[in-house]
Coordinates of C-alpha atoms in Angstrom, one line a residue:
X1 CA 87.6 69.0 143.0
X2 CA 91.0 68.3 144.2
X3 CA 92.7 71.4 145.6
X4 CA 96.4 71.9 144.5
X5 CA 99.1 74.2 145.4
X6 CA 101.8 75.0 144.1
X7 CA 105.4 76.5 145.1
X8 CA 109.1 77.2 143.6
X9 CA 111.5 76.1 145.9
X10 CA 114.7 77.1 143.6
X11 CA 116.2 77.6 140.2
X12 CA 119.2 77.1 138.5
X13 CA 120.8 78.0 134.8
X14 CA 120.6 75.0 132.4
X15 CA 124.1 74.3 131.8
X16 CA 123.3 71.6 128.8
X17 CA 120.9 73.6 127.2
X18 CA 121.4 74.6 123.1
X19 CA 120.1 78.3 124.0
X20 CA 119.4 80.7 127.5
X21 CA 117.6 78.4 129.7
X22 CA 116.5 78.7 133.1
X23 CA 114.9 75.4 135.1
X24 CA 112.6 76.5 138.3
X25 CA 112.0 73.8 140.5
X26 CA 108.3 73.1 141.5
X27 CA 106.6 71.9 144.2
X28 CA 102.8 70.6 143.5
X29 CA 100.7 69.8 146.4
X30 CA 97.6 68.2 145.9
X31 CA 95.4 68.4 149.5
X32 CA 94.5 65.3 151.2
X33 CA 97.3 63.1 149.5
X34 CA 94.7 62.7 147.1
X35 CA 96.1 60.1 143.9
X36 CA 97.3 62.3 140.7
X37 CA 97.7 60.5 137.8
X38 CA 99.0 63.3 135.6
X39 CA 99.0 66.6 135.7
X40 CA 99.2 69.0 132.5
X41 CA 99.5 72.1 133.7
X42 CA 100.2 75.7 132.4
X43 CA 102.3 78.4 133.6
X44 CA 102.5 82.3 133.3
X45 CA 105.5 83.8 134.7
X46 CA 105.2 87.6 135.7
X47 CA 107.9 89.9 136.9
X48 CA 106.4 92.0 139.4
X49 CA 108.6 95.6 139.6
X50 CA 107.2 96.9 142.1
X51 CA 108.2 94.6 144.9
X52 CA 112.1 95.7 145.2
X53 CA 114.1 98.6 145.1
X54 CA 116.5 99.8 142.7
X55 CA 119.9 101.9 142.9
X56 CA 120.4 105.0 140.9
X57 CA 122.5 103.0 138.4
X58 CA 119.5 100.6 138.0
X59 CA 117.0 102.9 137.7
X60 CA 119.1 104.7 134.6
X61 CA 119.2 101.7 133.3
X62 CA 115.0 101.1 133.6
X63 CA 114.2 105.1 132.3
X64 CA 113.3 103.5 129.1
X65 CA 111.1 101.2 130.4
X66 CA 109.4 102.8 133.2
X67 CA 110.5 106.4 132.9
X68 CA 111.9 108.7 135.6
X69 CA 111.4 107.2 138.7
X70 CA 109.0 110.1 139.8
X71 CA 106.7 108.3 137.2
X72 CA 107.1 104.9 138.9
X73 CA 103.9 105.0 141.1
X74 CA 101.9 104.5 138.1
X75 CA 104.3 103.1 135.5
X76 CA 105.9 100.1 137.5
X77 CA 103.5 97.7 135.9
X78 CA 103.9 93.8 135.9
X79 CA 106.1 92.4 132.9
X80 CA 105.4 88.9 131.2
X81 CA 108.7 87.4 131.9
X82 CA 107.6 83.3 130.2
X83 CA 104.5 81.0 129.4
X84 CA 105.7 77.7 129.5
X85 CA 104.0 73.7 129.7
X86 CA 105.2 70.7 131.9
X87 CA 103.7 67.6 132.3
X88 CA 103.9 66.6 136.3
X89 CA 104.1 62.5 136.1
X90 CA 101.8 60.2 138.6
X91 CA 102.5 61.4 142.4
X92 CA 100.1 61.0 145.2
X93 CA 100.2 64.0 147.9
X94 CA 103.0 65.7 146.7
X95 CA 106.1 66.0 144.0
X96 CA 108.6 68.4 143.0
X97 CA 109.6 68.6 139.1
X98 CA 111.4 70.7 136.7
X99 CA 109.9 73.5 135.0
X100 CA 112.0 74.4 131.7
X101 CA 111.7 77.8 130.8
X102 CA 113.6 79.0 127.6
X103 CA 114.8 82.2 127.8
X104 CA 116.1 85.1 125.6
X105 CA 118.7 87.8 125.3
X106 CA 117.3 90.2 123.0
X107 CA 117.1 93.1 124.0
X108 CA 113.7 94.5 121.9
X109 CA 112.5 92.0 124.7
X110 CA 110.9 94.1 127.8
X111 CA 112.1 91.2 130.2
X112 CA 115.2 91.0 129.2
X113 CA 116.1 94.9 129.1
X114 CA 114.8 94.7 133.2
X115 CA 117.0 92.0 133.8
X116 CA 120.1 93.2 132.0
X117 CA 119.8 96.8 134.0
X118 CA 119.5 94.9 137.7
X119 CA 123.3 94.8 139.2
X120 CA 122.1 92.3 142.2
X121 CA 119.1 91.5 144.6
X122 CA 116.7 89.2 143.4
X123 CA 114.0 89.3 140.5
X124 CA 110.3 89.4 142.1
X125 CA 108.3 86.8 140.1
X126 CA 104.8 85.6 140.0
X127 CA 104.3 82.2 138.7
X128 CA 100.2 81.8 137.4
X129 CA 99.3 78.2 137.0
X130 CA 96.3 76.5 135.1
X131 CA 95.7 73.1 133.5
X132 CA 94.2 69.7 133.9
X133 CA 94.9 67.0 136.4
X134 CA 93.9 63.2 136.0
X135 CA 92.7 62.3 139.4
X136 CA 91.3 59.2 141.6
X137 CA 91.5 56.4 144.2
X138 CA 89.6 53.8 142.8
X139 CA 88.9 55.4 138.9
X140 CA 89.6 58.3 136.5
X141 CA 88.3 61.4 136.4
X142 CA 89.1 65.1 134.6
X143 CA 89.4 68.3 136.3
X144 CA 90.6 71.9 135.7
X145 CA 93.5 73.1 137.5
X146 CA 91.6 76.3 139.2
X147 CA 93.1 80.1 137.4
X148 CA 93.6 81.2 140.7
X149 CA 96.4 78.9 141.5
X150 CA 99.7 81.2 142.1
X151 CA 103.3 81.4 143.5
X152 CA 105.7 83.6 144.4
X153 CA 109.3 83.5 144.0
X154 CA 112.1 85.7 144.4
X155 CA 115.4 84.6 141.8
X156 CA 118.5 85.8 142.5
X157 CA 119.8 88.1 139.6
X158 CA 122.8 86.0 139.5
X159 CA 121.0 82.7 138.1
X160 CA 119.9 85.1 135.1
X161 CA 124.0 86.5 134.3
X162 CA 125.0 82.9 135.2
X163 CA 122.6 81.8 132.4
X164 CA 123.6 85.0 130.0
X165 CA 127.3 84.1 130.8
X166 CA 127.1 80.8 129.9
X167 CA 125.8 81.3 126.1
X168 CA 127.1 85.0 125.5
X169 CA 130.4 85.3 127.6
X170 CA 131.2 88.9 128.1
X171 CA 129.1 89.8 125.4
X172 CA 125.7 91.2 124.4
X173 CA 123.4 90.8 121.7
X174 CA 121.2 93.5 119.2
X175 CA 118.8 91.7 116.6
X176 CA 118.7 94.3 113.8
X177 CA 116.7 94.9 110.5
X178 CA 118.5 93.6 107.3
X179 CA 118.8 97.1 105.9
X180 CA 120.8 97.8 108.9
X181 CA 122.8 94.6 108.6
X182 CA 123.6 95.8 105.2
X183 CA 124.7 99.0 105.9
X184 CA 126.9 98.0 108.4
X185 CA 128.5 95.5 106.2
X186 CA 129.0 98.0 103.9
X187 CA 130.3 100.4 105.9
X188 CA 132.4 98.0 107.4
X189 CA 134.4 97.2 104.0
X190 CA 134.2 100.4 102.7
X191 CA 136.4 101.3 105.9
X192 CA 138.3 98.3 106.0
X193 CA 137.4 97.1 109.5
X194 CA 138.4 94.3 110.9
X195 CA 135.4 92.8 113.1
X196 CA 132.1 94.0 113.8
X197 CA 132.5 95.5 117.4
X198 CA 136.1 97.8 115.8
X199 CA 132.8 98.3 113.0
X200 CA 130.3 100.1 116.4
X201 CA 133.2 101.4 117.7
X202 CA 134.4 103.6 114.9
X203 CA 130.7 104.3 114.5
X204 CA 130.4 105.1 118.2
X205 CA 133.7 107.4 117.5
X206 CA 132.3 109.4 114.9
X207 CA 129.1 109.9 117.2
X208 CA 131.2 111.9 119.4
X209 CA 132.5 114.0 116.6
X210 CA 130.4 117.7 116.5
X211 CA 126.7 117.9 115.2
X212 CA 128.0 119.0 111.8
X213 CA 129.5 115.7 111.2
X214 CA 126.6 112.9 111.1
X215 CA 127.2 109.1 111.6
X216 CA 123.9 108.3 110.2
X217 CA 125.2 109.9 107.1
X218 CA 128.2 108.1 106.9
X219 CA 125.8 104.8 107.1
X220 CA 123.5 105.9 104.8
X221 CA 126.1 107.0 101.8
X222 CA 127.4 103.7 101.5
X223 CA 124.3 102.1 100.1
X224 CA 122.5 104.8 99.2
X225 CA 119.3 104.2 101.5
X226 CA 118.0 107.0 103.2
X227 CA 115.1 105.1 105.0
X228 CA 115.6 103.8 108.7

């Protein structure tokens, strides 16, 4: 079989893109400039905790996801970041291509509340490859791409917040369940507010009121649900 390596050698925020979208570049060796015809290949992207450090502001922000840092020895556990396809075009010996991932700013995601709490450094990822590559000199033949075929990569944190920046300028993003939509909504007009973040804000206000008074009550009596 044909033995191929594989390597990131940069990445960059897709400007053009409709939505969040990162574009690694990738370098694909294939040992003794051996002829590739085409290569479909399969990749796992891992974000691998464990291999930086964090400041006290960072690891507040990772409590939810890890826990106290005293906890981290056993907690700091690999987190799938993407799983994305590319098709690598004819190249004998070696190529570099794009590799398109699409990201994602919601925050229910685990990836994306690790990279929203790092204030700089670089992300430590792991890059898992599989497929099927279309070799031969003088023929065509079909062979796996082997499962251990891996790269690592550190990105800087700033190509993610260029990407975030570019499609959600100064702003964040919280998907929520229509019965919370419609409480907001509601509690929105019954208080005559004029956008949504003077809505959280209010809201956020009478959070800070005493125990006696409760926001989720104030939500709650304006449509009459009482579930979550």
């Amino acid at each position: 079989m044909t033995a191929f390596s594989f390597a990131c050698t940069g990445v960059r925020a897709d400007r053009y893109a409709a939505g969040p979208t990162l574009v690694f570049r990738l370098r694909v060796t294939a040992a003794d400039n051996a002829r590739v015809h085409a290569l479909a290949l399969r990749c796992q992207i891992r974000i691998e905790p464990a291999r930086r450090g964090y400041e006290p502001a960072e690891a507040d922000g990772l409590a939810d996801l890890f826990g106290e840092r005293s906890r981290w020895g056993s907690t700091l556990q690999p987190v799938q970041f993407a799983q994305v396809s590319v098709m690598v075009p004819s190249f004998t010996g070696e190529i570099e291509t794009d590799l398109v991932v699409p990201c994602t700013y919601d925050m229910d995601i685990a990836a994306t509340r690790y990279l929203t709490a790092l204030t700089d450094g670089e992300v430590p990822l792991l890059m898992l490859f599989s497929g099927t590559a279309f070799t031969g000199d003088g023929g065509f033949q079909v062979e796996p791409v082997p499962w251990d075929r891996e790269a690592a990569f550190r990105m800087p944190v700033t190509a993610w917040r260029e990407m975030v920046e570019q499609h959600f300028p100064g702003c964040g993003w919280i998907r929520l369940p229509r019965d919370t939509m419609d409480a907001l909504l509601a509690y929105r007009s019954r208080h005559a507010l004029p956008s949504w973040e003077a809505t959280v804000a209010a809201l956020l206000e009478e959070g800070a009121d005493p125990p006696a008074h409760d926001p989720l009550r104030a939500l709650t009596a304006t449509t009459g649900r009482t579930d979550p």
